[in-house]
CSV table of C-alpha atoms and ligand atoms in Angstrom, one decimal:
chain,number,residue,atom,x,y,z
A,1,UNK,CA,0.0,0.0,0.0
A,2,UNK,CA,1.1,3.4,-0.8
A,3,UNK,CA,2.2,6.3,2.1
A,4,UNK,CA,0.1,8.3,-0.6
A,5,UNK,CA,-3.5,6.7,-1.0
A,6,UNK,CA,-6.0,8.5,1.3
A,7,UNK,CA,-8.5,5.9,1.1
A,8,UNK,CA,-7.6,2.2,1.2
A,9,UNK,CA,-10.5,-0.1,1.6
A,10,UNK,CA,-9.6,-3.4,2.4
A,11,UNK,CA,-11.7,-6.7,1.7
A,12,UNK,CA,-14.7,-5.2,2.2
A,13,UNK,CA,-18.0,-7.1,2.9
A,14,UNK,CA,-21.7,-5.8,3.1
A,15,UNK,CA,-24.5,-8.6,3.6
A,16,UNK,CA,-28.1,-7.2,3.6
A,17,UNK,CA,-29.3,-10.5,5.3
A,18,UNK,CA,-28.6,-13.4,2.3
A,19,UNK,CA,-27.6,-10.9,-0.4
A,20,UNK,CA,-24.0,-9.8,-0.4
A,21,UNK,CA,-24.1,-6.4,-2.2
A,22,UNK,CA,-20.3,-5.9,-1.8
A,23,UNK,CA,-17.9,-8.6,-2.5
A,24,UNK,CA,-14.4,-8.4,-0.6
A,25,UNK,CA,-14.0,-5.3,-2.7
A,26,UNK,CA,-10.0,-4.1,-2.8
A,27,UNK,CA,-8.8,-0.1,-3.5
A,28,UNK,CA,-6.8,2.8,-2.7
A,29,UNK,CA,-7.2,6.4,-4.0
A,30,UNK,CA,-4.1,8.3,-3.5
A,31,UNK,CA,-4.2,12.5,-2.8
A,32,UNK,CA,-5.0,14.6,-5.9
A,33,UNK,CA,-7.0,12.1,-7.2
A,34,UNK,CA,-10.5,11.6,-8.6
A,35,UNK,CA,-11.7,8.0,-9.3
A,36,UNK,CA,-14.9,7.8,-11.0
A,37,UNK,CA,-17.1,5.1,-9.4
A,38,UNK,CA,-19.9,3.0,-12.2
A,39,UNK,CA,-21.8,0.8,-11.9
A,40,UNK,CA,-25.7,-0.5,-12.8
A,41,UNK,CA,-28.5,-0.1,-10.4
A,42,UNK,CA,-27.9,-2.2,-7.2
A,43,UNK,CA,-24.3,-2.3,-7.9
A,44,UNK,CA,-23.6,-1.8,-4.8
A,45,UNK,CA,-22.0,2.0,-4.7
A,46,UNK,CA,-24.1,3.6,-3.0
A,47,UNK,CA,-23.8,1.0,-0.1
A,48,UNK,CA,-19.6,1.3,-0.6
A,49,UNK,CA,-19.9,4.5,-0.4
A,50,UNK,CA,-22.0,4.7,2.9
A,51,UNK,CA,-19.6,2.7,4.0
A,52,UNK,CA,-16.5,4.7,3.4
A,53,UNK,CA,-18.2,7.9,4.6
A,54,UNK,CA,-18.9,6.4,8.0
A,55,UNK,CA,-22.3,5.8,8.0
A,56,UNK,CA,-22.9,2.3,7.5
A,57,UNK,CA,-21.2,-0.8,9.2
A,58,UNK,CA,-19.0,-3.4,6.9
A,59,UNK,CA,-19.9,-6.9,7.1
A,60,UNK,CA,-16.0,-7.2,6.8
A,61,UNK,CA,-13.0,-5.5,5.7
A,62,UNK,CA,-11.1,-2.4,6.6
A,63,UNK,CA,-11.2,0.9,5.6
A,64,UNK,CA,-8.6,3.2,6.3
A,65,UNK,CA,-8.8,7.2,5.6
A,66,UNK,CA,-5.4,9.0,5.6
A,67,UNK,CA,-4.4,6.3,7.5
A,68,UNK,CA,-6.8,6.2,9.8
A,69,UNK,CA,-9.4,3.3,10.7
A,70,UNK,CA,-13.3,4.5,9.8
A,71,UNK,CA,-14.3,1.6,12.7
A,72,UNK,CA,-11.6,2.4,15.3
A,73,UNK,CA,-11.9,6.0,15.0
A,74,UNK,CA,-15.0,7.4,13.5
A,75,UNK,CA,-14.5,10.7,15.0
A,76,UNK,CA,-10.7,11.1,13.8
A,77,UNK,CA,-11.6,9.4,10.6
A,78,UNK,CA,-14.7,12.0,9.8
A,79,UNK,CA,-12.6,14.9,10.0
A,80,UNK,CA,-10.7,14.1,6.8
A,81,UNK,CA,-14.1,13.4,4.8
A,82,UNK,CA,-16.9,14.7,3.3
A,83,UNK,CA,-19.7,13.2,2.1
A,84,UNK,CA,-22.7,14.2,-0.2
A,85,UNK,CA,-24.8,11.0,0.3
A,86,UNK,CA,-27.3,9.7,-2.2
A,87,UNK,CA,-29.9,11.6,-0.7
A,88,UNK,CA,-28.7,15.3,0.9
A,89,UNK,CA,-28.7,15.7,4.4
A,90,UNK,CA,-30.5,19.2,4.0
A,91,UNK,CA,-32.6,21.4,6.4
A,92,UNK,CA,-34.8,22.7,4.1
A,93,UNK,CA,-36.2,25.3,6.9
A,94,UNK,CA,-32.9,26.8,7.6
A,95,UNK,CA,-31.6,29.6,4.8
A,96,UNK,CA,-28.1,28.2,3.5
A,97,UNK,CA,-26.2,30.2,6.2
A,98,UNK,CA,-28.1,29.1,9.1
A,99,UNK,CA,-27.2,25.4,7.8
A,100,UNK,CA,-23.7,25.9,6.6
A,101,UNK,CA,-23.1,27.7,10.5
A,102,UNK,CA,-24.9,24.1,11.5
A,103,UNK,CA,-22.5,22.3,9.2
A,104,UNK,CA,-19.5,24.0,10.4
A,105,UNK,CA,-20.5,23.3,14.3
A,106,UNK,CA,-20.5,19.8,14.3
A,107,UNK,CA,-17.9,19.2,12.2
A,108,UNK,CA,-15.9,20.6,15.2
A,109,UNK,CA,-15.1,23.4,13.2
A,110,UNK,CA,-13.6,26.0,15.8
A,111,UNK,CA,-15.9,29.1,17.2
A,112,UNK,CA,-13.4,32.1,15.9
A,113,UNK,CA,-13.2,29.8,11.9
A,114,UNK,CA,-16.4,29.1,11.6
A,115,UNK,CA,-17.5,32.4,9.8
A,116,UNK,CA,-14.5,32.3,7.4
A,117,UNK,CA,-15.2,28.6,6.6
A,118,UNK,CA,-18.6,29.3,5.8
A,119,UNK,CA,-17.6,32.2,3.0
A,120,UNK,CA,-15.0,30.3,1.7
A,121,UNK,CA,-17.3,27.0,1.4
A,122,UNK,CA,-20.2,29.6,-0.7
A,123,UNK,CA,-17.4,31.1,-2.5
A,124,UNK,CA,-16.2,27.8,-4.2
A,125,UNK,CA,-19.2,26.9,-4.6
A,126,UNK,CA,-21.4,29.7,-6.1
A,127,UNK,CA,-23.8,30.1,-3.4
A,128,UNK,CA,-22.4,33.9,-2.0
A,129,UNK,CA,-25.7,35.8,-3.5
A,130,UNK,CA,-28.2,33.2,-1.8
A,131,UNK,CA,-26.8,32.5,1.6
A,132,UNK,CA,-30.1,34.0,3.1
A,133,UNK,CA,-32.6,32.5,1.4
A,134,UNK,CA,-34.3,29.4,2.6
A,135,UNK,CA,-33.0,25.9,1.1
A,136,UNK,CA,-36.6,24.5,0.2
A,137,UNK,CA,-36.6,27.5,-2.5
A,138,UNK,CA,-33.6,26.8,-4.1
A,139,UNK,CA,-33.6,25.2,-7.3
A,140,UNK,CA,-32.2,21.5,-7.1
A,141,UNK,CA,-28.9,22.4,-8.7
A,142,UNK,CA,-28.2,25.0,-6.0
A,143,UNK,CA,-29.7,22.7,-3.4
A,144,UNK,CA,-26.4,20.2,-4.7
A,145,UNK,CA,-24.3,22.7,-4.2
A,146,UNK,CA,-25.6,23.5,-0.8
A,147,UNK,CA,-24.6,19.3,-0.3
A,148,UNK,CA,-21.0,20.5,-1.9
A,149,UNK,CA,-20.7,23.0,0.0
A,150,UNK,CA,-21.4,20.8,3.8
A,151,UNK,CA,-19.1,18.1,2.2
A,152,UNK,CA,-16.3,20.5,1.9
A,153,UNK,CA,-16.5,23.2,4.8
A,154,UNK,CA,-14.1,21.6,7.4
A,155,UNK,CA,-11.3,20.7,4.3
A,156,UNK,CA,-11.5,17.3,4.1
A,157,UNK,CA,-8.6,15.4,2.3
A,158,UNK,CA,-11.2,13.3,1.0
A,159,UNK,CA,-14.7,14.3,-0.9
A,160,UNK,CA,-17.1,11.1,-1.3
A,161,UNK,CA,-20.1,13.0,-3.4
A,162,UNK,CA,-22.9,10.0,-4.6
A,163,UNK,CA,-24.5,11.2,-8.0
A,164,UNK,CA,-24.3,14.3,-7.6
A,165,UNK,CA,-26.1,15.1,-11.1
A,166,UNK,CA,-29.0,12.7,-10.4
A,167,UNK,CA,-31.9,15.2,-11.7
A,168,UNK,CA,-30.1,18.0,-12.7
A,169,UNK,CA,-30.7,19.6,-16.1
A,170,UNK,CA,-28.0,19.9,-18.1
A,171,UNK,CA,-27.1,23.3,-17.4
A,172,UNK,CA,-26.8,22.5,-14.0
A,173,UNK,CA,-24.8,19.4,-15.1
A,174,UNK,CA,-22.6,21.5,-16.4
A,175,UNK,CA,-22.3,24.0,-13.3
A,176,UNK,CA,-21.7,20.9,-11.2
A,177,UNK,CA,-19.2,19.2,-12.7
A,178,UNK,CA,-17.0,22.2,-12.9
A,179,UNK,CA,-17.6,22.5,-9.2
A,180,UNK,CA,-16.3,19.0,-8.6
A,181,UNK,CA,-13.1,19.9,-11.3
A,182,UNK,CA,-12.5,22.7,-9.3
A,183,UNK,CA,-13.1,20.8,-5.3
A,184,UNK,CA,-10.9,17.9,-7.0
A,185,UNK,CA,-8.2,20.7,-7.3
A,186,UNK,CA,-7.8,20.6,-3.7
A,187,UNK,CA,-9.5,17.0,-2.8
A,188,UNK,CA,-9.2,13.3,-3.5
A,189,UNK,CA,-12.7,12.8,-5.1
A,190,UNK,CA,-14.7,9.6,-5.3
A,191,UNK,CA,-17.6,10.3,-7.7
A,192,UNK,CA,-20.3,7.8,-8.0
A,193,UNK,CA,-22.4,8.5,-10.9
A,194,UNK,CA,-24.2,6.5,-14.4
A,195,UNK,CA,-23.1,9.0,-16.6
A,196,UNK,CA,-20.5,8.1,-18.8
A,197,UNK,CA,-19.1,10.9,-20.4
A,198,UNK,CA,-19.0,12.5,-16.8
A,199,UNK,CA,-16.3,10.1,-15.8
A,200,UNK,CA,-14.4,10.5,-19.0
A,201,UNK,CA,-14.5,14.5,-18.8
A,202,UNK,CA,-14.0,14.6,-14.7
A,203,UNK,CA,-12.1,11.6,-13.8
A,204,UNK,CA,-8.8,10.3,-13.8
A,205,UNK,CA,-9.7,6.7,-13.0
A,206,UNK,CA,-12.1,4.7,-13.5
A,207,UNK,CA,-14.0,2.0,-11.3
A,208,UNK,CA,-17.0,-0.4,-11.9
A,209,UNK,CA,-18.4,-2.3,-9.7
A,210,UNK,CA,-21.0,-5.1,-10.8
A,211,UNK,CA,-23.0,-7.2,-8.0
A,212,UNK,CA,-20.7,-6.1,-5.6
A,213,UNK,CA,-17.4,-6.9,-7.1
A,214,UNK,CA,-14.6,-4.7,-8.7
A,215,UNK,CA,-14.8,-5.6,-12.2
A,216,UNK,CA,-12.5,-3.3,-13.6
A,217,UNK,CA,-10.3,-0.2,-12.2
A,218,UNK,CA,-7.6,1.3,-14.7
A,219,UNK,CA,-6.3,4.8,-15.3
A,220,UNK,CA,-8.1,7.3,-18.1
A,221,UNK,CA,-5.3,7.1,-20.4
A,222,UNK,CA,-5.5,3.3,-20.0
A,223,UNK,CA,-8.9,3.5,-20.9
A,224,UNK,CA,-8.4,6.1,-23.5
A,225,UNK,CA,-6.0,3.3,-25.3
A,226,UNK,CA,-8.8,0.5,-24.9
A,227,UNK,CA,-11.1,2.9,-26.7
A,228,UNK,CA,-8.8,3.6,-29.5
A,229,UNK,CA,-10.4,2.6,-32.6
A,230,UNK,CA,-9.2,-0.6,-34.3
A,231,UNK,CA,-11.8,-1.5,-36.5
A,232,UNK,CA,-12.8,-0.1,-39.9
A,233,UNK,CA,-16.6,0.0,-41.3
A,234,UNK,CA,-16.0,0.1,-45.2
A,235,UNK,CA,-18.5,0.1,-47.8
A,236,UNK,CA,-17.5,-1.3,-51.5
A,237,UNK,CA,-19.6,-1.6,-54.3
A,238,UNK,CA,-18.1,-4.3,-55.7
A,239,UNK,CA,-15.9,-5.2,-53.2
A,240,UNK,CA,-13.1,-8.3,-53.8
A,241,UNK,CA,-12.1,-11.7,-52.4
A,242,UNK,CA,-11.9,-11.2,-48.7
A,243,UNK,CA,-8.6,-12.9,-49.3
A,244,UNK,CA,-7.8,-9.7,-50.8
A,245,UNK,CA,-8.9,-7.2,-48.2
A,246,UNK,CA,-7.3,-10.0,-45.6
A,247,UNK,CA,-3.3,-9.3,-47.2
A,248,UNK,CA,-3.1,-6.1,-46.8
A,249,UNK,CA,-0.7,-4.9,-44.3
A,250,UNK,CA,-2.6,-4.3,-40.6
A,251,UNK,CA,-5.8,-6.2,-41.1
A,252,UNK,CA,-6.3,-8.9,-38.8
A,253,UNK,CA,-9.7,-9.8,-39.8
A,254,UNK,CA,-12.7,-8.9,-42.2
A,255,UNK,CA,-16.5,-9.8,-41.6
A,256,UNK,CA,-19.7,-8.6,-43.3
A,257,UNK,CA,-22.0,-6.8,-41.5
A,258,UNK,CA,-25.6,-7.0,-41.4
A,259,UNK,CA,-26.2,-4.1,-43.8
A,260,UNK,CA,-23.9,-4.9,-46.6
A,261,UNK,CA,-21.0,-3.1,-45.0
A,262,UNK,CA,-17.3,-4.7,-44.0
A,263,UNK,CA,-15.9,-4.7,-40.8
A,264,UNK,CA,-12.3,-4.9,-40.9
A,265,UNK,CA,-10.1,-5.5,-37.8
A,266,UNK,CA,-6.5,-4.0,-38.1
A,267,UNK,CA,-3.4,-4.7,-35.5
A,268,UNK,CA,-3.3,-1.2,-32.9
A,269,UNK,CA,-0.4,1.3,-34.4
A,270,UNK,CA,-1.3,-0.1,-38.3
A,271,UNK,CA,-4.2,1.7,-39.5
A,272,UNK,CA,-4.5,0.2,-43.2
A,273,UNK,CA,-7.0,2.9,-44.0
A,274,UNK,CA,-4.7,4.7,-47.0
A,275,UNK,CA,-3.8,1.3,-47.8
A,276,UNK,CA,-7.5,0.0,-48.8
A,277,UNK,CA,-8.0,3.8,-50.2
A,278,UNK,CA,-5.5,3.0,-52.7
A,279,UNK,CA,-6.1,-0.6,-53.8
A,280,UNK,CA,-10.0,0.3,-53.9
A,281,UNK,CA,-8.9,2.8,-56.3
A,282,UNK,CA,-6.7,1.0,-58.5
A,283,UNK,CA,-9.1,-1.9,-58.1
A,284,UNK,CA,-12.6,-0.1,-59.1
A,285,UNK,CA,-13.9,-1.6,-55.6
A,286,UNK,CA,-16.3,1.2,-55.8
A,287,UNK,CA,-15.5,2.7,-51.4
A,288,UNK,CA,-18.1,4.8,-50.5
A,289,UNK,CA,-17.7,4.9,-47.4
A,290,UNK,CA,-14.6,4.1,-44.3
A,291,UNK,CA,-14.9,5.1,-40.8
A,292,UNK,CA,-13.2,4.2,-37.7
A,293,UNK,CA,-15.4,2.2,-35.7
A,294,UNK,CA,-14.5,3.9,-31.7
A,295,UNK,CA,-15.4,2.1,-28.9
A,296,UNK,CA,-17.3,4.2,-26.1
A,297,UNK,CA,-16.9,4.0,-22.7
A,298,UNK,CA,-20.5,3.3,-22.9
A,299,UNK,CA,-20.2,-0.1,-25.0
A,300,UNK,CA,-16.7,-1.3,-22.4
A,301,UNK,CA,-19.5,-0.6,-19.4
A,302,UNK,CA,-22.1,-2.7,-21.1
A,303,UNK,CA,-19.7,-5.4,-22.1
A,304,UNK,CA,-18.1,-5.7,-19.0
A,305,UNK,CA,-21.5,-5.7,-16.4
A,306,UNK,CA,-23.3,-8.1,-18.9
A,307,UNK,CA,-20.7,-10.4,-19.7
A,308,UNK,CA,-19.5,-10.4,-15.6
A,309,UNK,CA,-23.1,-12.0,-15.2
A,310,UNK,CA,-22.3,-15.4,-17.0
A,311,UNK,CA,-18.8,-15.1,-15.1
A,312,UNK,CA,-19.8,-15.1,-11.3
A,313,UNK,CA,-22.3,-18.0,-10.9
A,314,UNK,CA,-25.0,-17.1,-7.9
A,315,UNK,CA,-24.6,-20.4,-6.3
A,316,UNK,CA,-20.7,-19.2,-5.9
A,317,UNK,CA,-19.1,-19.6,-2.5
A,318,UNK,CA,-19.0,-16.0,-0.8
A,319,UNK,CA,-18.0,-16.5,2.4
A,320,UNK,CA,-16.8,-13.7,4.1
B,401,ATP,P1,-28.2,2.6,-7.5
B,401,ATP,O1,-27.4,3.0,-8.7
B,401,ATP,O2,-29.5,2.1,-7.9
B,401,ATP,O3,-28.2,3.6,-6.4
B,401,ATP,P2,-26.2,1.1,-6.1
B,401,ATP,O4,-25.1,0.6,-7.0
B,401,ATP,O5,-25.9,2.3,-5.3
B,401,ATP,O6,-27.5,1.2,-6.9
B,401,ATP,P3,-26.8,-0.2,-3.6
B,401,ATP,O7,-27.8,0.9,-3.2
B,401,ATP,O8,-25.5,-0.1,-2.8
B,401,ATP,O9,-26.5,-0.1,-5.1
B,401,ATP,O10,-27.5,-1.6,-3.4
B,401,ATP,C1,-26.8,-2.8,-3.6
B,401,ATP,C2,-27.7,-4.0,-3.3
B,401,ATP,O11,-28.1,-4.0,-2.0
B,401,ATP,C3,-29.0,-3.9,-4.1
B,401,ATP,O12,-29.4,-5.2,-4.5
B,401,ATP,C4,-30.0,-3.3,-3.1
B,401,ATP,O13,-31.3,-3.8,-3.3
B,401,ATP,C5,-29.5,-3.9,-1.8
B,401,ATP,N1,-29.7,-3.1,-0.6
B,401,ATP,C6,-29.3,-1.8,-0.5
B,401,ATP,N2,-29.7,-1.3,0.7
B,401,ATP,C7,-30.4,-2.3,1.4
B,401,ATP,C8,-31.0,-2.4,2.6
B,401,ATP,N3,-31.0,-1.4,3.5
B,401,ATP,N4,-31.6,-3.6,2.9
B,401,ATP,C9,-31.6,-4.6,2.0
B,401,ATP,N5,-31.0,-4.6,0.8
B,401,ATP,C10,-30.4,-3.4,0.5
């Protein structure tokens, strides 16, 4: 384990009864960074993060922020998190002052800090022009950033926020997820969301988590190199042998697709796309149409949580 990582969670465990909805689940986030957390409803994220935050007992497992044991030492362990939970622990009678001064209390923020705390926590988070308006009136994006706001008002090292875009428009999806660029500047983020492109614009790793289990967890750039395209869609009108289109240099397979089309498979770092430009020129192959074929984040995700389900059996052995 790394001096560095301010979370490590350690085989973790959470039964609900008979289900298990986290399986000995294994990761660190180190300072600086933010680690985008996916999954599919029921995943189990929302019950890792509760965890993590201090809110909800493991089954089994460890989890240790800045060092520190969440079990051992709540109180200790608190003071270097925030958390915006799933649902917002809002007063929606208080204006956003009154609760941010409520915020700043019990997080044992001291008596003489508290009102600089408070300005600094509206400040980075847009809220300076409302702080005396009640938090029922808000719209639901400014009610999130009232959550952002009580997550990071004592400095934690750590920010755990739990989709914090759920019902947000997407102007407001925009506002917020600058917000968490800029908290991440300053924070190790955990960000649970479904969005994909959110990960890929916020995020410099990425997790999913399917029935409880870590199913993948690389880097961006990894990702980014997994999602380079290596496949061609080419359209000939009177296209050749496919022993033909098979010797040229890079292609690694060819298969018709449904509508008529070619899908041709090529090593990564060989693009043969001049190379079938030219022969379907000399050749009259008649190309109307080549494009790279990119594979989204989107299509990994659905690959990966649908195919895990014919890999981890129910009737498998999952004792803790
Ligand atoms: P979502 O994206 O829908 O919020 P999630 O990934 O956050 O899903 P969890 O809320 O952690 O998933 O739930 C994981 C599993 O545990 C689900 O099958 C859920 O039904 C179950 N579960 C969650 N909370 C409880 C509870 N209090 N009692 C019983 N089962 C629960």
């Amino acid at each position: 384990m790394s001096m560095d990582s301010l979370i490590i969670v350690e085989n973790l465990y959470r039964y609900y009864g008979e289900l298990c909805a986290v399986h000995d689940l294994c990761f660190e986030v180190r300072r600086g960074e933010v680690v985008g957390f996916l999954g599919p409803n029921g995943a189990g994220k929302s019950t890792t993060m509760r965890i993590i935050g201090g809110n909800l007992a493991p089954s089994g497992g460890r989890v240790l922020i800045n060092g520190i044991d969440i079990l051992d030492q709540p109180m200790a362990a608190k003071a270097e998190l925030g958390f915006l939970p799933e649902t917002p622990p809002l007063y929606r009678d208080l204006t956003v002052d009154e609760y941010l001064a409520y915020c700043a209390r019990i997080n044992r923020i001291a008596a003489g800090q508290r009102r600089a705390a408070i300005n600094l926590a509206k400040e980075r988070c847009g809220l300076t022009a409302v702080g005396r308006r009640l938090i029922a009136n808000l719209s639901k994006g400014y009610q999130q950033r009232v959550g952002i706001a009580q997550a990071i008002i004592h400095s934690p090292s750590v920010v755990l926020l739990d989709e914090p875009t759920v019902g947000l428009d997407p102007i407001q999806i925009r506002e917020i997820r600058s917000l968490i660029r800029e908290v991440a500047n300053e924070h190790s983020v955990v960000l649970s969301t479904h969005i994909l492109p959110e990960v890929q614009s916020v995020c410099d790793r990425v997790q999913i988590i399917n029935r409880g289990r870590l199913v993948l967890n690389e880097s961006i750039e990894q990702m980014r190199e997994k999602l380079q395209a290596t496949t061609l869609l080419v359209a000939l009108r009177s296209p050749p042998p496919v022993s033909e289109l098979e010797s040229i240099d890079g292609v690694v397979s060819v298969e018709p697709v449904d509508d008529g089309r070619l899908r041709i498979g090529y090593e990564v770092g060989n693009d043969p796309a001049d190379a079938i430009v030219e022969q379907a020129v000399a050749n009259g192959w008649g190309l109307h149409e080549l494009t790279p074929e990119r594979m989204t984040l989107e299509q990994v995700f659905v690959e990966i949580t649908t195919g895990d389900l014919h890999g981890h059996g129910e009737s498998e052995g999952e004792a803790a």
